[in-house]
């Protein structure tokens, strides 16, 4: 009985964590790409 409620809460928490992770990846990927390009420019 309590496990069902906790499972529902865990799904909500997992979904929030996943959405936060995906949002962070969307921001971090272009930033990392710019850093890589800048370092390549410095090396060349």
Short mmCIF file of C-alpha atoms in Angstrom, two decimals:
data_model
loop_
_atom_site.label_atom_id
_atom_site.label_comp_id
_atom_site.label_asym_id
_atom_site.label_seq_id
_atom_site.Cartn_x
_atom_site.Cartn_y
_atom_site.Cartn_z
CA UNK A 1 0.00 0.00 0.00
CA UNK A 2 2.67 2.48 1.00
CA UNK A 3 5.02 1.13 -1.65
CA UNK A 4 2.65 2.18 -4.43
CA UNK A 5 2.58 5.73 -3.12
CA UNK A 6 6.36 5.81 -2.74
CA UNK A 7 6.79 4.41 -6.24
CA UNK A 8 4.66 7.24 -7.60
CA UNK A 9 6.75 9.78 -5.73
CA UNK A 10 9.94 8.12 -6.98
CA UNK A 11 8.70 8.35 -10.56
CA UNK A 12 8.02 12.07 -10.10
CA UNK A 13 11.46 12.59 -8.57
CA UNK A 14 13.14 10.57 -11.31
CA UNK A 15 11.28 12.52 -14.00
CA UNK A 16 12.33 15.83 -12.46
CA UNK A 17 15.94 14.65 -12.25
CA UNK A 18 15.89 13.46 -15.87
CA UNK A 19 14.40 16.73 -17.12
CA UNK A 20 17.01 18.69 -15.21
CA UNK A 21 19.77 16.53 -16.66
CA UNK A 22 18.50 16.95 -20.22
CA UNK A 23 18.22 20.70 -19.74
CA UNK A 24 21.77 20.85 -18.42
CA UNK A 25 23.05 18.83 -21.40
CA UNK A 26 21.31 21.21 -23.83
CA UNK A 27 23.20 24.12 -22.28
CA UNK A 28 26.52 22.39 -21.61
CA UNK A 29 27.03 20.86 -25.07
CA UNK A 30 27.34 24.17 -26.99
CA UNK A 31 29.47 25.67 -24.21
CA UNK A 32 31.88 22.73 -24.33
CA UNK A 33 31.97 22.94 -28.14
CA UNK A 34 32.92 26.63 -27.92
CA UNK A 35 35.66 25.86 -25.40
CA UNK A 36 37.04 23.11 -27.66
CA UNK A 37 37.03 25.44 -30.67
CA UNK A 38 38.79 28.15 -28.63
CA UNK A 39 41.48 25.73 -27.48
CA UNK A 40 41.96 24.50 -31.05
CA UNK A 41 42.35 28.14 -32.14
CA UNK A 42 44.99 28.69 -29.45
CA UNK A 43 46.92 25.59 -30.47
CA UNK A 44 46.83 26.30 -34.22
#
